[in-house]
PDB file of C-alpha atoms in Angstrom:
ATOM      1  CA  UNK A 111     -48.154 149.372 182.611  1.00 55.00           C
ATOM      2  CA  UNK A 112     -50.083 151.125 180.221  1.00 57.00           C
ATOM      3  CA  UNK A 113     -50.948 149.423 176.638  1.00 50.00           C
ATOM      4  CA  UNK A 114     -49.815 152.270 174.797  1.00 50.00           C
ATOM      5  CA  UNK A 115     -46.399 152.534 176.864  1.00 49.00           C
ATOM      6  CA  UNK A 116     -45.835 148.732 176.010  1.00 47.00           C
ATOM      7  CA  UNK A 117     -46.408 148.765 172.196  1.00 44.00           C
ATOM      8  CA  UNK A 118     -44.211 151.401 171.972  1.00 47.00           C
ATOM      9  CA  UNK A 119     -41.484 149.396 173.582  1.00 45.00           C
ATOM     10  CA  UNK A 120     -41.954 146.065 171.844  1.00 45.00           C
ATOM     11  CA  UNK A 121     -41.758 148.030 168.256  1.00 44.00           C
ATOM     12  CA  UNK A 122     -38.658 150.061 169.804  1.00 48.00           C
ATOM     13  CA  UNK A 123     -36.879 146.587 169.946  1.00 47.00           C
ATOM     14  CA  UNK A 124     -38.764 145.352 166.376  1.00 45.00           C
ATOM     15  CA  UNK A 125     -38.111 148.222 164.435  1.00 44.00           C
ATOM     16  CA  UNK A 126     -34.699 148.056 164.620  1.00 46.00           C
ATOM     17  CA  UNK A 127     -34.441 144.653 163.248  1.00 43.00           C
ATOM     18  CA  UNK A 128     -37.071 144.743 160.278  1.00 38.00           C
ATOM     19  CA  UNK A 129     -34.982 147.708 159.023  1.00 37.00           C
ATOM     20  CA  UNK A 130     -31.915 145.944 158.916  1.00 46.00           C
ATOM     21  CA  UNK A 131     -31.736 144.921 154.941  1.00 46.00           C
ATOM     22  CA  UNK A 132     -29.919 141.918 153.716  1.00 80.00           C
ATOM     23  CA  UNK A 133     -26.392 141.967 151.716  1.00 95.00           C
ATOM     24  CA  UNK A 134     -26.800 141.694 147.866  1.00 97.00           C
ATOM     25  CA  UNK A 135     -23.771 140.687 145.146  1.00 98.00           C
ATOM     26  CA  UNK A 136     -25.279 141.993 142.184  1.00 98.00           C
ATOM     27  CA  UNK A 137     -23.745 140.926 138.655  1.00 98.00           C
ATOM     28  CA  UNK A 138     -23.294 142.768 135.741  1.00 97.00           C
ATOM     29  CA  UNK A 139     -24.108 139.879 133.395  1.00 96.00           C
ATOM     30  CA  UNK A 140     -25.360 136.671 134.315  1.00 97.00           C
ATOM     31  CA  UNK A 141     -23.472 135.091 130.423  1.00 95.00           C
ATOM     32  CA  UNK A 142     -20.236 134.233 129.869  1.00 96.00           C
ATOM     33  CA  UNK A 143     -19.951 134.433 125.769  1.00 90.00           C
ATOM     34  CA  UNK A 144     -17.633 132.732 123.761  1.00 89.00           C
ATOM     35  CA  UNK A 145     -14.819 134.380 121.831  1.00 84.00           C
ATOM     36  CA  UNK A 146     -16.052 135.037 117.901  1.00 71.00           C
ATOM     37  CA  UNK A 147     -12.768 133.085 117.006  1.00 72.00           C
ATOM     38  CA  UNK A 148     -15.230 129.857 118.213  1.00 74.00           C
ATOM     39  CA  UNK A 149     -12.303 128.826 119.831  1.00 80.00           C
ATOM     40  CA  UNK A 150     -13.844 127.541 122.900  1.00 87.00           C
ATOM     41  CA  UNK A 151     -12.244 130.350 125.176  1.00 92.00           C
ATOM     42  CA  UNK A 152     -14.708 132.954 126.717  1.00 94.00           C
ATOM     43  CA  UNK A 153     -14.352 136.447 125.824  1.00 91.00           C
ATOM     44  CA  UNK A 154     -12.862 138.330 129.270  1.00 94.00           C
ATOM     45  CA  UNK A 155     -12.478 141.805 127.079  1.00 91.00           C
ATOM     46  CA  UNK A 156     -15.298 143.140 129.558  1.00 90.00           C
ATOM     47  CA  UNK A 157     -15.169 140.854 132.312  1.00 94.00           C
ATOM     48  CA  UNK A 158     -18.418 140.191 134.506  1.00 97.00           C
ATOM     49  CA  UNK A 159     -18.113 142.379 137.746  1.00 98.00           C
ATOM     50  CA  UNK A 160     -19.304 141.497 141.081  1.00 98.00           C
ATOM     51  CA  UNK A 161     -20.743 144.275 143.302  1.00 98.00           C
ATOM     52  CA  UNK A 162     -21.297 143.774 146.933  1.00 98.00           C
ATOM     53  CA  UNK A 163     -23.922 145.635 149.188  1.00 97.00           C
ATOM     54  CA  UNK A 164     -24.233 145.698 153.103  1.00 97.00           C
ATOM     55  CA  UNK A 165     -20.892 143.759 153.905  1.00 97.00           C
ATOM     56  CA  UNK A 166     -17.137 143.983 152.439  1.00 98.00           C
ATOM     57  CA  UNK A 167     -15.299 141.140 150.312  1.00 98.00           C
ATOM     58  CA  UNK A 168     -12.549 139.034 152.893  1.00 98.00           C
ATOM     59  CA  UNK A 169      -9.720 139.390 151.121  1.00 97.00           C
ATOM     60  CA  UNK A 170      -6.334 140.836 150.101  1.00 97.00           C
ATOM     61  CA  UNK A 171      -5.840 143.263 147.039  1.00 95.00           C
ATOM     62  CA  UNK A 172      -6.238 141.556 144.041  1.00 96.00           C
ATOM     63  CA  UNK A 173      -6.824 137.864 145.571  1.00 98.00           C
ATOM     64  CA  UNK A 174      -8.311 135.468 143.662  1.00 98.00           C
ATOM     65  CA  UNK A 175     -11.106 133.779 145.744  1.00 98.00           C
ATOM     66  CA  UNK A 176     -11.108 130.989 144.071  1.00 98.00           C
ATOM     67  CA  UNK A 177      -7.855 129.920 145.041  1.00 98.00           C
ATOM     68  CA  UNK A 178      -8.240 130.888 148.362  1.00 98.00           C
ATOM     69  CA  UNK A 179     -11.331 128.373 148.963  1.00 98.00           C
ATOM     70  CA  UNK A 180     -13.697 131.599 149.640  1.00 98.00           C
ATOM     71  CA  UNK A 181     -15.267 131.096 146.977  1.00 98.00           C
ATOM     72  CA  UNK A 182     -16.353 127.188 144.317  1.00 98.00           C
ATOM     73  CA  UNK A 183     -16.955 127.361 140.379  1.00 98.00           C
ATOM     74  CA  UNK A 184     -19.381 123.701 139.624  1.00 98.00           C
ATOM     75  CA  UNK A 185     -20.749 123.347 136.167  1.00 98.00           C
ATOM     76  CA  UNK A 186     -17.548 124.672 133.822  1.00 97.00           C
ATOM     77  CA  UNK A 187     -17.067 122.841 130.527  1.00 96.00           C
ATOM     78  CA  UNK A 188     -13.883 120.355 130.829  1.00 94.00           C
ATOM     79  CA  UNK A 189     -10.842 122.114 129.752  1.00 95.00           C
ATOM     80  CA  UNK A 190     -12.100 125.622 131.454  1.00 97.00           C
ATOM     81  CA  UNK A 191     -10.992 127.144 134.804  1.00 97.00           C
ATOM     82  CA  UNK A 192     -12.474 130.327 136.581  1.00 98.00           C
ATOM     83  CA  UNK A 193     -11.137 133.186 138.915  1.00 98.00           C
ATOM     84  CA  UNK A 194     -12.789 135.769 141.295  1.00 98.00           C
ATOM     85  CA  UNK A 195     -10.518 138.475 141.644  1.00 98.00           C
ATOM     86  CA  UNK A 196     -11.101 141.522 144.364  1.00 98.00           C
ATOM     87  CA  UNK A 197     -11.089 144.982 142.456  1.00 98.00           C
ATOM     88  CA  UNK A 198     -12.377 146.727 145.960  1.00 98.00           C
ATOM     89  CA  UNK A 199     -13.639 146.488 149.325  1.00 98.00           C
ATOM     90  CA  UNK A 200     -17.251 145.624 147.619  1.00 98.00           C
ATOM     91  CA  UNK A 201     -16.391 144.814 143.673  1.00 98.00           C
ATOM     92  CA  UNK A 202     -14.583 141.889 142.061  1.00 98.00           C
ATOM     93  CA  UNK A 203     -14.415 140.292 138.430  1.00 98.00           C
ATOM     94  CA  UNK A 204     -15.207 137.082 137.089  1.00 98.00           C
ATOM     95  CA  UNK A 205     -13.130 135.559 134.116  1.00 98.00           C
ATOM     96  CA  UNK A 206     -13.614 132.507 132.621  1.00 98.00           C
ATOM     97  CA  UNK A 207     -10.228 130.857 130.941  1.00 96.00           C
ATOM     98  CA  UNK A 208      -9.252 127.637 129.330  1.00 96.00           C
ATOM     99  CA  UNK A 209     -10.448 126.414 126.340  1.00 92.00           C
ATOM    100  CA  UNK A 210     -13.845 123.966 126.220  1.00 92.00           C
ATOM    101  CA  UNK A 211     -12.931 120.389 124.674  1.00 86.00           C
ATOM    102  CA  UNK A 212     -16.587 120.648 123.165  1.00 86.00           C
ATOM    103  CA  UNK A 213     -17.866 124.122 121.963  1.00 85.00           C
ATOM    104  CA  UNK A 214     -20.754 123.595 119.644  1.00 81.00           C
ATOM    105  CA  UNK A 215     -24.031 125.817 120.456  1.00 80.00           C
ATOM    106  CA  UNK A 216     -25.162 122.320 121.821  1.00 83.00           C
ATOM    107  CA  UNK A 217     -22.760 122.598 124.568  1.00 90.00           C
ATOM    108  CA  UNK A 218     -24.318 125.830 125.947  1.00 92.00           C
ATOM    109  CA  UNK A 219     -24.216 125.834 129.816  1.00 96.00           C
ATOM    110  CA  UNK A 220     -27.497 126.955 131.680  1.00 97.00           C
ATOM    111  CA  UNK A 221     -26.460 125.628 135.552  1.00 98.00           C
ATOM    112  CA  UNK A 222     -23.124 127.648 135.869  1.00 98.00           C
ATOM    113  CA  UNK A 223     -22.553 127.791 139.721  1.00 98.00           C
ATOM    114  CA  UNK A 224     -21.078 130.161 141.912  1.00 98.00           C
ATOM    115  CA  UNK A 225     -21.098 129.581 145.421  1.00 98.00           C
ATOM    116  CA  UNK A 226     -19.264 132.318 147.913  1.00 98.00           C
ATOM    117  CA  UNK A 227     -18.492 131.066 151.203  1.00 98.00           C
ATOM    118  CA  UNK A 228     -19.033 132.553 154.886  1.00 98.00           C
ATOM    119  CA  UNK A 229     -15.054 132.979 154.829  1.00 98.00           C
ATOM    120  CA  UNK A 230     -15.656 135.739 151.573  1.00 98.00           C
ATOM    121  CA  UNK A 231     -17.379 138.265 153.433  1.00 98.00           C
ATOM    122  CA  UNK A 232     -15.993 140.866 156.291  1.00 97.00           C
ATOM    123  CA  UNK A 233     -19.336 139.910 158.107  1.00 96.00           C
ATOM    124  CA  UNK A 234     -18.773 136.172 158.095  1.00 97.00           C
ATOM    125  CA  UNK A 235     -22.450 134.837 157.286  1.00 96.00           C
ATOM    126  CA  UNK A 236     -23.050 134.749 152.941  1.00 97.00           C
ATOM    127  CA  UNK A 237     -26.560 133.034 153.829  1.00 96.00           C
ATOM    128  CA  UNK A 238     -26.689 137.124 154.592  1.00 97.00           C
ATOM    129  CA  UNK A 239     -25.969 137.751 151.044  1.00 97.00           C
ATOM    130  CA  UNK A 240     -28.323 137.986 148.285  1.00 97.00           C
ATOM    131  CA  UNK A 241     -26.893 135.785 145.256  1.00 97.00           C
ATOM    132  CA  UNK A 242     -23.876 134.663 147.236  1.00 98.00           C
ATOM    133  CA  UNK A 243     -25.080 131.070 145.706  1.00 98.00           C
ATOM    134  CA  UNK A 244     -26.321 131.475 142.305  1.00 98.00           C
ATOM    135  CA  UNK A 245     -26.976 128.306 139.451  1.00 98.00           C
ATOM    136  CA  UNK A 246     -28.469 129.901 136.799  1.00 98.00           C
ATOM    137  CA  UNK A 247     -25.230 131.453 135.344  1.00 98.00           C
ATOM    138  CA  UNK A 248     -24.876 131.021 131.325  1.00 97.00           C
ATOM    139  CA  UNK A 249     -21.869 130.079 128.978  1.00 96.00           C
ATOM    140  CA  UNK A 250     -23.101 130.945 125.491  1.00 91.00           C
ATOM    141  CA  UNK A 251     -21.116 128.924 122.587  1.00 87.00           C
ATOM    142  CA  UNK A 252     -21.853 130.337 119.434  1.00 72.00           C
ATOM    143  CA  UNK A 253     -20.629 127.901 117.132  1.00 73.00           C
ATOM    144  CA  UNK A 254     -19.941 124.664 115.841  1.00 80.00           C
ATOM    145  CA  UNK A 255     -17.221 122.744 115.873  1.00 81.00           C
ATOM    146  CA  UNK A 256     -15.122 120.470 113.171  1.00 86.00           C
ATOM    147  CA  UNK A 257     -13.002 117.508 114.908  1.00 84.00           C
ATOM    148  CA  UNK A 258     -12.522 115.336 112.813  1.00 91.00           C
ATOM    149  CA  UNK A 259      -9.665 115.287 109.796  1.00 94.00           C
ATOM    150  CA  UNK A 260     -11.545 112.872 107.423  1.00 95.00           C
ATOM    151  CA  UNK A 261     -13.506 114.199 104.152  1.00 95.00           C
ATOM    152  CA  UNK A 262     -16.910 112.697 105.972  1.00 95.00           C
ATOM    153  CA  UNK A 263     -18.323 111.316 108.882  1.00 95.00           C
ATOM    154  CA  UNK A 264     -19.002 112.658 112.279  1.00 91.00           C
ATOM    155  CA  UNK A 265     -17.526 115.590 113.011  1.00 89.00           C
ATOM    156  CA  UNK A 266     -15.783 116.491 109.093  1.00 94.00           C
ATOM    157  CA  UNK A 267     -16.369 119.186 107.737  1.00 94.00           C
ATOM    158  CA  UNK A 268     -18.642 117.980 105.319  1.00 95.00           C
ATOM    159  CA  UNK A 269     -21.204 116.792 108.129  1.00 94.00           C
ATOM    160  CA  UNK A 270     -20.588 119.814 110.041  1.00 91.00           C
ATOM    161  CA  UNK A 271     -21.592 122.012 106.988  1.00 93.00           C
ATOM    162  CA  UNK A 272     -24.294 120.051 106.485  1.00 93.00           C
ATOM    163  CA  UNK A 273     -26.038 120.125 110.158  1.00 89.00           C
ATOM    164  CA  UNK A 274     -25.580 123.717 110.114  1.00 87.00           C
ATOM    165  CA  UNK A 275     -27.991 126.202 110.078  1.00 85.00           C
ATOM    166  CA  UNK A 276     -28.105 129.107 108.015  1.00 87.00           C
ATOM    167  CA  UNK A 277     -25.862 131.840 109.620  1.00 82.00           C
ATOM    168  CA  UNK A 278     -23.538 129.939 111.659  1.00 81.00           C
ATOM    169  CA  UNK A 279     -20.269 129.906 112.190  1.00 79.00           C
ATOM    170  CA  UNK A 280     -17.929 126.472 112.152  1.00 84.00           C
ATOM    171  CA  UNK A 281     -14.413 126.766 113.852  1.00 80.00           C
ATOM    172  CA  UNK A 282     -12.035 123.665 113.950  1.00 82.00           C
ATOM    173  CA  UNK A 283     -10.581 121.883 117.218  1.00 76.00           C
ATOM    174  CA  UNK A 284      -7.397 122.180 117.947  1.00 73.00           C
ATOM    175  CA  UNK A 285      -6.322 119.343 116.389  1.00 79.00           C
ATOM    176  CA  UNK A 286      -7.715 119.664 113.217  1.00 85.00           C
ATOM    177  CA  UNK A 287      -5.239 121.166 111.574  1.00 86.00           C
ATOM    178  CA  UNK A 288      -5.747 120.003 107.550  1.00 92.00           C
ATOM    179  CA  UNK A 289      -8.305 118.091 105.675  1.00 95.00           C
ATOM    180  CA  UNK A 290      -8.073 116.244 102.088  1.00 95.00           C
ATOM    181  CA  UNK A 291     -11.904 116.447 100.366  1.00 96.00           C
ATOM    182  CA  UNK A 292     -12.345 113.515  97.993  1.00 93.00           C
ATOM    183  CA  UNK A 293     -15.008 115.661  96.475  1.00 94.00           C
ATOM    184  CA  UNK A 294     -16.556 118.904  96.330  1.00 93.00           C
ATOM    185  CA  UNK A 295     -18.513 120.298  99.677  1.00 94.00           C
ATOM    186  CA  UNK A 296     -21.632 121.973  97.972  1.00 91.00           C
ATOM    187  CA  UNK A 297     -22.606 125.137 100.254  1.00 92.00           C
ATOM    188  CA  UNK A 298     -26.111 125.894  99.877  1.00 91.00           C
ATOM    189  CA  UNK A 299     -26.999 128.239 102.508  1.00 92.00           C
ATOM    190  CA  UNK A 300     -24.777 131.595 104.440  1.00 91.00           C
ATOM    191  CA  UNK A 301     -21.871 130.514 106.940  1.00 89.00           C
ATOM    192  CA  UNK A 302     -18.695 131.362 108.146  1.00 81.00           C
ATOM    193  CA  UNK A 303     -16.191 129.221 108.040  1.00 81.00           C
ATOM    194  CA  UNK A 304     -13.631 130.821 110.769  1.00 71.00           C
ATOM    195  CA  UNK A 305     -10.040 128.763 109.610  1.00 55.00           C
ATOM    196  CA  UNK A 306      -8.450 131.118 112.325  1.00 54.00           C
ATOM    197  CA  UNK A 307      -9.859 128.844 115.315  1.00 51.00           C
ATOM    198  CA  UNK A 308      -7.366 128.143 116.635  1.00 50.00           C
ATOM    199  CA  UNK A 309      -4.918 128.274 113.816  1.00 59.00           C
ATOM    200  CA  UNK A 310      -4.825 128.138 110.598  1.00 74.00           C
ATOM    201  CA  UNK A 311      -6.565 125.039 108.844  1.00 83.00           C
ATOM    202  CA  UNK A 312      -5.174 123.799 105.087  1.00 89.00           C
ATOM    203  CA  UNK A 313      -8.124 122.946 103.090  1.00 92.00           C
ATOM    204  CA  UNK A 314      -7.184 120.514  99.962  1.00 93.00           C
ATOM    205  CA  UNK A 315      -8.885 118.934  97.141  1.00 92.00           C
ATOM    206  CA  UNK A 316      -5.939 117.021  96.465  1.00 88.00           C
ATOM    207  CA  UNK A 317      -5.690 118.601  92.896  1.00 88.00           C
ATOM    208  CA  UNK A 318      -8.390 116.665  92.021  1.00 87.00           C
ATOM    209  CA  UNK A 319     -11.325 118.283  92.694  1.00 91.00           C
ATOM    210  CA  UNK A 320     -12.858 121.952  93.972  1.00 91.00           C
ATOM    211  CA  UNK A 321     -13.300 122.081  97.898  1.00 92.00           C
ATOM    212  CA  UNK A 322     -16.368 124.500  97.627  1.00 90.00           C
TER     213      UNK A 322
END
């Protein structure tokens, strides 16, 4: 057989294949950012959305594939739960709910992980799929956090005002809920002090003394 007639039957068979372009789930933000109440719950106003190239999502309207098992959250803060829920043949949205036990900008996550499985996708095979297993996926806490009750001492107020830095905010945990000052907290630099995180926090000097 000639040489020429043979190349052009091996590419005939090659061609074909090298063409044939992997799946891709493209995000529209890799950060998940905390609610400006610095309430430890992530802000799903604008959800992060999911779109799928070269294959179709497995799944029923509106299923979450999470709770199905087609898809596994690793990495969330304790206290927070996630859910994948189909939009479309090829789009779905990530939310983020719960609140984090420990929200301080120390507490940032930088190993988020979202793994899809071969059961999420129409063709069967997410090793097919660009980004079906990503772990570089962000939750951004933008705050820091009072939990303790007493005038000083890890976690007060007090201490918390003074580790801040100049333009940050301080929420309260949940069960902070009022604090007695023995003394005035002297406030030397800008911050906001958010007393609607979660609810509202009574701040006394015990009629004995200025709180700020």
């Amino acid at each position: 057989m000639p040489k020429k007639i043979l190349l052009f039957i091996l590419l005939s068979f090659i061609v074909p294949v090298l063409s044939m372009s992997a799946g891709d789930l493209a995000y529209s933000s890799a950060t998940f950012t905390e609610s400006q109440q610095n309430n430890g719950m992530i802000d799903n106003s604008v959800p992060v959305s999911l779109t799928l190239t070269g294959d179709t999502f497995n799944a029923g309207p509106d299923e979450d594939l999470i709770m199905t098992g087609k898809a596994v959250v690793t990495n969330l803060p304790e206290g927070m739960n996630a859910s994948i829920r189909k939009t479309g043949d090829t789009t779905a949205t990530i939310e983020i709910w719960g609140s984090a036990e420990h929200h301080d900008n120390s507490n940032d996550i930088n190993n988020l992980t979202i793994t899809f499985q071969n059961s999420a996708f129409t063709g069967g095979d997410a090793s097919a799929i660009t980004n079906s297993t990503r772990n570089d996926l962000k939750i951004d806490f933008f705050g820091i956090t009072v939990t303790s009750s007493a005038d000083s001492g890890a976690g007060s107020l007090r201490q918390m005002i003074a580790d801040a830095a100049a333009g940050e905010t301080i929420g309260f945990a949940a069960a902070v809920t009022s604090i007695t000052l023995s003394s005035e907290i002297t406030i030397s630099k800008s911050l906001k002090i958010d007393s609607m995180s979660p609810l509202d926090i009574v701040i006394s000097g015990n009629n004995a003394c200025r709180i700020f």
